């Protein structure tokens, strides 16, 4: 898996102006079928024969070109002067020299990604609170009543994880959306996440903590949700992208979406693994799920929603009321987050296992 997170600075690219400034030129040298070359790069090519414009997309690295124009745009803002791509009876050809130049930019991009990545902030979001109890479990008789509220369970686990993350990483911004029995709105929780200012090489992860409920009293276990990859968020702010080629914006958004989804899945796996190790067989492992949760959908960063167990299952509800089990869930969540962060900060851009 390729890791990429950066602020997207989009620059208006006027191919027509470039075309006038530097007319097509012909040079000798070997020519290669562009599609064959792209396959070697594991990249895709899009080309509109009518306008002569196209792009090569490798992971999140975008190379834009126009037929017969010896200028390429690398990423959002960099120009490469190189022998043009030509269209020979419907077959797109690229020169060997241009292939070499683009390849070296790809290497440069990989190196950059590897060296600059860090998770600067972690936002823990205990669900519900205050007037909103979340799921409620009630058991027993009038004489011996047992009642448990989701808002209390998730605050306990979240506070534990929050404090341990702060102790582990004093240099990172570790944040929590509530520290007591209060109710920040969903919008406030998300804007807290989105308002954190990050350097270009920094990322934030968002972990929303909940407990489950079901009409089926037998349902039990923990699970982790991430965003449905079919859902396309508009992650590039269109107000900041004024004047941009309208074809570019959806491409950039699709790329970022893909990146966040991949990372969210890996974060989800890491947390599940943490629970498996800490909770063991005491609770059922319900696996990874995908959904369009509001909090997850609107957080512009790798984000997951954790369900620690069912308050509607009596056995599990009693577990969720025990200090010991809450600590184990805290261990699992903490270790899952730590593993995710360590992996990405230390193995730097390599493929995930
Ligand atoms: Zn909830």
mmCIF file of N, CA, C and O in Angstrom, residues 76-136:
data_model
loop_
_atom_site.group_PDB
_atom_site.id
_atom_site.type_symbol
_atom_site.label_atom_id
_atom_site.label_comp_id
_atom_site.label_asym_id
_atom_site.label_seq_id
_atom_site.Cartn_x
_atom_site.Cartn_y
_atom_site.Cartn_z
ATOM 1 N N UNK A 76 0.656 18.605 -9.080
ATOM 2 C CA UNK A 76 -0.239 19.742 -9.247
ATOM 3 C C UNK A 76 0.468 20.961 -9.812
ATOM 4 O O UNK A 76 -0.180 21.882 -10.294
ATOM 5 N N UNK A 77 1.785 21.008 -9.728
ATOM 6 C CA UNK A 77 2.413 22.291 -10.031
ATOM 7 C C UNK A 77 3.775 22.242 -10.726
ATOM 8 O O UNK A 77 4.375 23.271 -10.940
ATOM 9 N N UNK A 78 4.247 21.058 -11.022
ATOM 10 C CA UNK A 78 5.598 21.038 -11.560
ATOM 11 C C UNK A 78 5.603 20.775 -13.062
ATOM 12 O O UNK A 78 4.890 19.907 -13.543
ATOM 13 N N UNK A 79 6.422 21.530 -13.795
ATOM 14 C CA UNK A 79 6.491 21.340 -15.236
ATOM 15 C C UNK A 79 7.718 20.531 -15.625
ATOM 16 O O UNK A 79 8.789 20.709 -15.079
ATOM 17 N N UNK A 80 7.518 19.662 -16.564
ATOM 18 C CA UNK A 80 8.641 18.895 -17.109
ATOM 19 C C UNK A 80 8.690 19.162 -18.600
ATOM 20 O O UNK A 80 7.711 18.952 -19.311
ATOM 21 N N UNK A 81 9.858 19.646 -19.058
ATOM 22 C CA UNK A 81 10.031 19.799 -20.512
ATOM 23 C C UNK A 81 10.687 18.533 -21.023
ATOM 24 O O UNK A 81 11.777 18.187 -20.604
ATOM 25 N N UNK A 82 10.007 17.849 -21.896
ATOM 26 C CA UNK A 82 10.528 16.586 -22.418
ATOM 27 C C UNK A 82 9.865 16.322 -23.765
ATOM 28 O O UNK A 82 8.853 16.952 -24.091
ATOM 29 N N UNK A 83 10.448 15.402 -24.501
ATOM 30 C CA UNK A 83 9.899 15.083 -25.818
ATOM 31 C C UNK A 83 8.414 14.721 -25.692
ATOM 32 O O UNK A 83 8.019 13.970 -24.799
ATOM 33 N N UNK A 84 7.625 15.268 -26.581
ATOM 34 C CA UNK A 84 6.172 15.140 -26.510
ATOM 35 C C UNK A 84 5.673 13.708 -26.715
ATOM 36 O O UNK A 84 6.368 12.864 -27.260
ATOM 37 N N UNK A 85 4.453 13.478 -26.292
ATOM 38 C CA UNK A 85 3.760 12.233 -26.610
ATOM 39 C C UNK A 85 3.091 12.430 -27.962
ATOM 40 O O UNK A 85 2.514 13.481 -28.229
ATOM 41 N N UNK A 86 3.224 11.439 -28.846
ATOM 42 C CA UNK A 86 2.606 11.595 -30.167
ATOM 43 C C UNK A 86 1.575 10.487 -30.402
ATOM 44 O O UNK A 86 1.601 9.438 -29.756
ATOM 45 N N UNK A 87 0.707 10.773 -31.317
ATOM 46 C CA UNK A 87 -0.392 9.866 -31.642
ATOM 47 C C UNK A 87 -0.138 9.379 -33.064
ATOM 48 O O UNK A 87 -0.279 10.131 -34.016
ATOM 49 N N UNK A 88 0.321 8.135 -33.177
ATOM 50 C CA UNK A 88 0.616 7.596 -34.505
ATOM 51 C C UNK A 88 -0.511 6.625 -34.874
ATOM 52 O O UNK A 88 -0.572 5.513 -34.357
ATOM 53 N N UNK A 89 -1.385 7.093 -35.708
ATOM 54 C CA UNK A 89 -2.556 6.310 -36.140
ATOM 55 C C UNK A 89 -3.280 5.662 -34.963
ATOM 56 O O UNK A 89 -3.566 4.463 -34.965
ATOM 57 N N UNK A 90 -3.521 6.455 -33.958
ATOM 58 C CA UNK A 90 -4.296 5.964 -32.821
ATOM 59 C C UNK A 90 -3.462 5.305 -31.735
ATOM 60 O O UNK A 90 -3.979 4.945 -30.685
ATOM 61 N N UNK A 91 -2.160 5.123 -31.973
ATOM 62 C CA UNK A 91 -1.305 4.557 -30.920
ATOM 63 C C UNK A 91 -0.477 5.678 -30.300
ATOM 64 O O UNK A 91 0.223 6.403 -31.002
ATOM 65 N N UNK A 92 -0.615 5.797 -28.978
ATOM 66 C CA UNK A 92 0.128 6.857 -28.295
ATOM 67 C C UNK A 92 1.551 6.399 -28.057
ATOM 68 O O UNK A 92 1.784 5.299 -27.549
ATOM 69 N N UNK A 93 2.487 7.250 -28.427
ATOM 70 C CA UNK A 93 3.891 6.894 -28.245
ATOM 71 C C UNK A 93 4.599 7.927 -27.378
ATOM 72 O O UNK A 93 4.370 9.125 -27.509
ATOM 73 N N UNK A 94 5.471 7.410 -26.526
ATOM 74 C CA UNK A 94 6.247 8.267 -25.628
ATOM 75 C C UNK A 94 7.720 7.937 -25.849
ATOM 76 O O UNK A 94 8.071 6.777 -26.106
ATOM 77 N N UNK A 95 8.566 8.962 -25.788
ATOM 78 C CA UNK A 95 9.988 8.699 -26.061
ATOM 79 C C UNK A 95 10.665 8.078 -24.843
ATOM 80 O O UNK A 95 10.217 8.270 -23.706
ATOM 81 N N UNK A 96 11.739 7.381 -25.110
ATOM 82 C CA UNK A 96 12.501 6.753 -24.019
ATOM 83 C C UNK A 96 12.998 7.788 -23.015
ATOM 84 O O UNK A 96 12.981 7.562 -21.811
ATOM 85 N N UNK A 97 13.433 8.931 -23.556
ATOM 86 C CA UNK A 97 13.972 9.978 -22.682
ATOM 87 C C UNK A 97 12.879 10.510 -21.753
ATOM 88 O O UNK A 97 13.117 10.755 -20.555
ATOM 89 N N UNK A 98 11.677 10.667 -22.275
ATOM 90 C CA UNK A 98 10.577 11.164 -21.445
ATOM 91 C C UNK A 98 10.203 10.130 -20.384
ATOM 92 O O UNK A 98 9.941 10.472 -19.229
ATOM 93 N N UNK A 99 10.209 8.869 -20.791
ATOM 94 C CA UNK A 99 9.940 7.782 -19.831
ATOM 95 C C UNK A 99 10.924 7.871 -18.666
ATOM 96 O O UNK A 99 10.545 7.797 -17.493
ATOM 97 N N UNK A 100 12.195 8.092 -18.994
ATOM 98 C CA UNK A 100 13.227 8.164 -17.952
ATOM 99 C C UNK A 100 12.972 9.351 -17.024
ATOM 100 O O UNK A 100 13.094 9.223 -15.792
ATOM 101 N N UNK A 101 12.587 10.485 -17.604
ATOM 102 C CA UNK A 101 12.344 11.674 -16.769
ATOM 103 C C UNK A 101 11.162 11.462 -15.838
ATOM 104 O O UNK A 101 11.201 11.821 -14.656
ATOM 105 N N UNK A 102 10.080 10.898 -16.379
ATOM 106 C CA UNK A 102 8.894 10.669 -15.546
ATOM 107 C C UNK A 102 9.201 9.632 -14.463
ATOM 108 O O UNK A 102 8.824 9.795 -13.298
ATOM 109 N N UNK A 103 9.936 8.586 -14.861
ATOM 110 C CA UNK A 103 10.296 7.543 -13.889
ATOM 111 C C UNK A 103 11.099 8.131 -12.737
ATOM 112 O O UNK A 103 10.894 7.767 -11.575
ATOM 113 N N UNK A 104 11.985 9.059 -13.044
ATOM 114 C CA UNK A 104 12.795 9.596 -11.956
ATOM 115 C C UNK A 104 11.944 10.487 -11.049
ATOM 116 O O UNK A 104 12.182 10.564 -9.840
ATOM 117 N N UNK A 105 10.917 11.119 -11.607
ATOM 118 C CA UNK A 105 9.999 11.873 -10.745
ATOM 119 C C UNK A 105 9.216 10.927 -9.843
ATOM 120 O O UNK A 105 9.020 11.200 -8.661
ATOM 121 N N UNK A 106 8.801 9.793 -10.373
ATOM 122 C CA UNK A 106 8.088 8.801 -9.553
ATOM 123 C C UNK A 106 8.971 8.367 -8.372
ATOM 124 O O UNK A 106 8.505 8.266 -7.235
ATOM 125 N N UNK A 107 10.228 8.121 -8.651
ATOM 126 C CA UNK A 107 11.156 7.705 -7.591
ATOM 127 C C UNK A 107 11.270 8.811 -6.541
ATOM 128 O O UNK A 107 11.223 8.566 -5.330
ATOM 129 N N UNK A 108 11.376 10.033 -7.037
ATOM 130 C CA UNK A 108 11.472 11.192 -6.153
ATOM 131 C C UNK A 108 10.240 11.284 -5.242
ATOM 132 O O UNK A 108 10.349 11.541 -4.041
ATOM 133 N N UNK A 109 9.088 11.071 -5.835
ATOM 134 C CA UNK A 109 7.832 11.130 -5.073
ATOM 135 C C UNK A 109 7.803 10.050 -3.992
ATOM 136 O O UNK A 109 7.418 10.310 -2.856
ATOM 137 N N UNK A 110 8.225 8.850 -4.355
ATOM 138 C CA UNK A 110 8.245 7.754 -3.378
ATOM 139 C C UNK A 110 9.169 8.096 -2.215
ATOM 140 O O UNK A 110 8.855 7.852 -1.056
ATOM 141 N N UNK A 111 10.315 8.666 -2.549
ATOM 142 C CA UNK A 111 11.303 9.013 -1.529
ATOM 143 C C UNK A 111 10.743 10.097 -0.606
ATOM 144 O O UNK A 111 10.870 10.015 0.615
ATOM 145 N N UNK A 112 10.121 11.106 -1.222
ATOM 146 C CA UNK A 112 9.515 12.193 -0.450
ATOM 147 C C UNK A 112 8.484 11.661 0.536
ATOM 148 O O UNK A 112 8.509 11.989 1.716
ATOM 149 N N UNK A 113 7.619 10.837 0.010
ATOM 150 C CA UNK A 113 6.553 10.271 0.838
ATOM 151 C C UNK A 113 7.140 9.512 2.020
ATOM 152 O O UNK A 113 6.678 9.595 3.135
ATOM 153 N N UNK A 114 8.193 8.761 1.701
ATOM 154 C CA UNK A 114 8.794 7.914 2.722
ATOM 155 C C UNK A 114 9.431 8.745 3.822
ATOM 156 O O UNK A 114 9.408 8.382 4.985
ATOM 157 N N UNK A 115 10.015 9.877 3.445
ATOM 158 C CA UNK A 115 10.810 10.601 4.426
ATOM 159 C C UNK A 115 9.990 11.575 5.248
ATOM 160 O O UNK A 115 10.380 11.972 6.326
ATOM 161 N N UNK A 116 8.829 11.999 4.770
ATOM 162 C CA UNK A 116 8.212 13.134 5.430
ATOM 163 C C UNK A 116 6.971 12.797 6.238
ATOM 164 O O UNK A 116 6.389 13.669 6.853
ATOM 165 N N UNK A 117 6.590 11.553 6.248
ATOM 166 C CA UNK A 117 5.320 11.243 6.852
ATOM 167 C C UNK A 117 5.356 11.164 8.383
ATOM 168 O O UNK A 117 6.210 10.519 8.950
ATOM 169 N N UNK A 118 4.417 11.827 9.013
ATOM 170 C CA UNK A 118 4.251 11.594 10.451
ATOM 171 C C UNK A 118 2.799 11.839 10.844
ATOM 172 O O UNK A 118 2.105 12.639 10.242
ATOM 173 N N UNK A 119 2.356 11.120 11.852
ATOM 174 C CA UNK A 119 1.020 11.369 12.389
ATOM 175 C C UNK A 119 1.193 12.355 13.526
ATOM 176 O O UNK A 119 1.793 12.051 14.546
ATOM 177 N N UNK A 120 0.719 13.570 13.300
ATOM 178 C CA UNK A 120 0.949 14.645 14.258
ATOM 179 C C UNK A 120 -0.159 14.741 15.287
ATOM 180 O O UNK A 120 0.035 15.300 16.358
ATOM 181 N N UNK A 121 -1.322 14.213 14.945
ATOM 182 C CA UNK A 121 -2.454 14.363 15.860
ATOM 183 C C UNK A 121 -3.332 13.121 15.851
ATOM 184 O O UNK A 121 -3.475 12.458 14.826
ATOM 185 N N UNK A 122 -3.868 12.824 17.009
ATOM 186 C CA UNK A 122 -4.815 11.706 17.142
ATOM 187 C C UNK A 122 -6.018 12.242 17.900
ATOM 188 O O UNK A 122 -5.868 12.827 18.979
ATOM 189 N N UNK A 123 -7.174 12.079 17.312
ATOM 190 C CA UNK A 123 -8.390 12.556 17.952
ATOM 191 C C UNK A 123 -9.254 11.376 18.380
ATOM 192 O O UNK A 123 -9.669 10.564 17.558
ATOM 193 N N UNK A 124 -9.473 11.282 19.685
ATOM 194 C CA UNK A 124 -10.322 10.224 20.230
ATOM 195 C C UNK A 124 -11.698 10.834 20.512
ATOM 196 O O UNK A 124 -11.801 11.884 21.151
ATOM 197 N N UNK A 125 -12.714 10.180 20.029
ATOM 198 C CA UNK A 125 -14.067 10.716 20.152
ATOM 199 C C UNK A 125 -15.002 9.738 20.871
ATOM 200 O O UNK A 125 -15.579 8.850 20.253
ATOM 201 N N UNK A 126 -15.145 9.898 22.205
ATOM 202 C CA UNK A 126 -16.128 9.065 22.903
ATOM 203 C C UNK A 126 -17.531 9.484 22.459
ATOM 204 O O UNK A 126 -17.892 10.653 22.594
ATOM 205 N N UNK A 127 -18.307 8.561 21.933
ATOM 206 C CA UNK A 127 -19.619 8.903 21.378
ATOM 207 C C UNK A 127 -20.609 9.381 22.437
ATOM 208 O O UNK A 127 -20.440 9.125 23.634
ATOM 209 N N UNK A 128 -21.623 10.106 21.958
ATOM 210 C CA UNK A 128 -22.760 10.529 22.796
ATOM 211 C C UNK A 128 -22.321 11.421 23.966
ATOM 212 O O UNK A 128 -21.382 12.182 23.829
ATOM 213 N N UNK A 129 -22.987 11.299 25.141
ATOM 214 C CA UNK A 129 -22.657 12.140 26.293
ATOM 215 C C UNK A 129 -23.796 13.087 26.627
ATOM 216 O O UNK A 129 -24.640 13.384 25.774
ATOM 217 N N UNK A 130 -23.803 13.545 27.872
ATOM 218 C CA UNK A 130 -24.826 14.496 28.319
ATOM 219 C C UNK A 130 -26.227 13.956 28.117
ATOM 220 O O UNK A 130 -26.547 12.836 28.526
ATOM 221 N N UNK A 131 -27.036 14.765 27.429
ATOM 222 C CA UNK A 131 -28.453 14.400 27.217
ATOM 223 C C UNK A 131 -28.602 13.139 26.365
ATOM 224 O O UNK A 131 -29.651 12.496 26.368
ATOM 225 N N UNK A 132 -27.556 12.798 25.659
ATOM 226 C CA UNK A 132 -27.600 11.630 24.769
ATOM 227 C C UNK A 132 -26.869 10.457 25.423
ATOM 228 O O UNK A 132 -25.642 10.430 25.474
ATOM 229 N N UNK A 133 -27.638 9.496 25.932
ATOM 230 C CA UNK A 133 -27.025 8.360 26.639
ATOM 231 C C UNK A 133 -26.420 7.349 25.685
ATOM 232 O O UNK A 133 -25.625 6.512 26.087
ATOM 233 N N UNK A 134 -26.835 7.406 24.426
ATOM 234 C CA UNK A 134 -26.440 6.342 23.499
ATOM 235 C C UNK A 134 -27.257 5.110 23.826
ATOM 236 O O UNK A 134 -28.363 5.212 24.380
ATOM 237 N N UNK A 135 -26.717 3.946 23.553
ATOM 238 C CA UNK A 135 -27.449 2.703 23.805
ATOM 239 C C UNK A 135 -27.569 2.467 25.312
ATOM 240 O O UNK A 135 -26.679 2.833 26.084
ATOM 241 N N UNK A 136 -28.683 1.852 25.710
ATOM 242 C CA UNK A 136 -28.914 1.585 27.127
ATOM 243 C C UNK A 136 -29.172 0.091 27.333
ATOM 244 O O UNK A 136 -29.911 -0.521 26.561
#
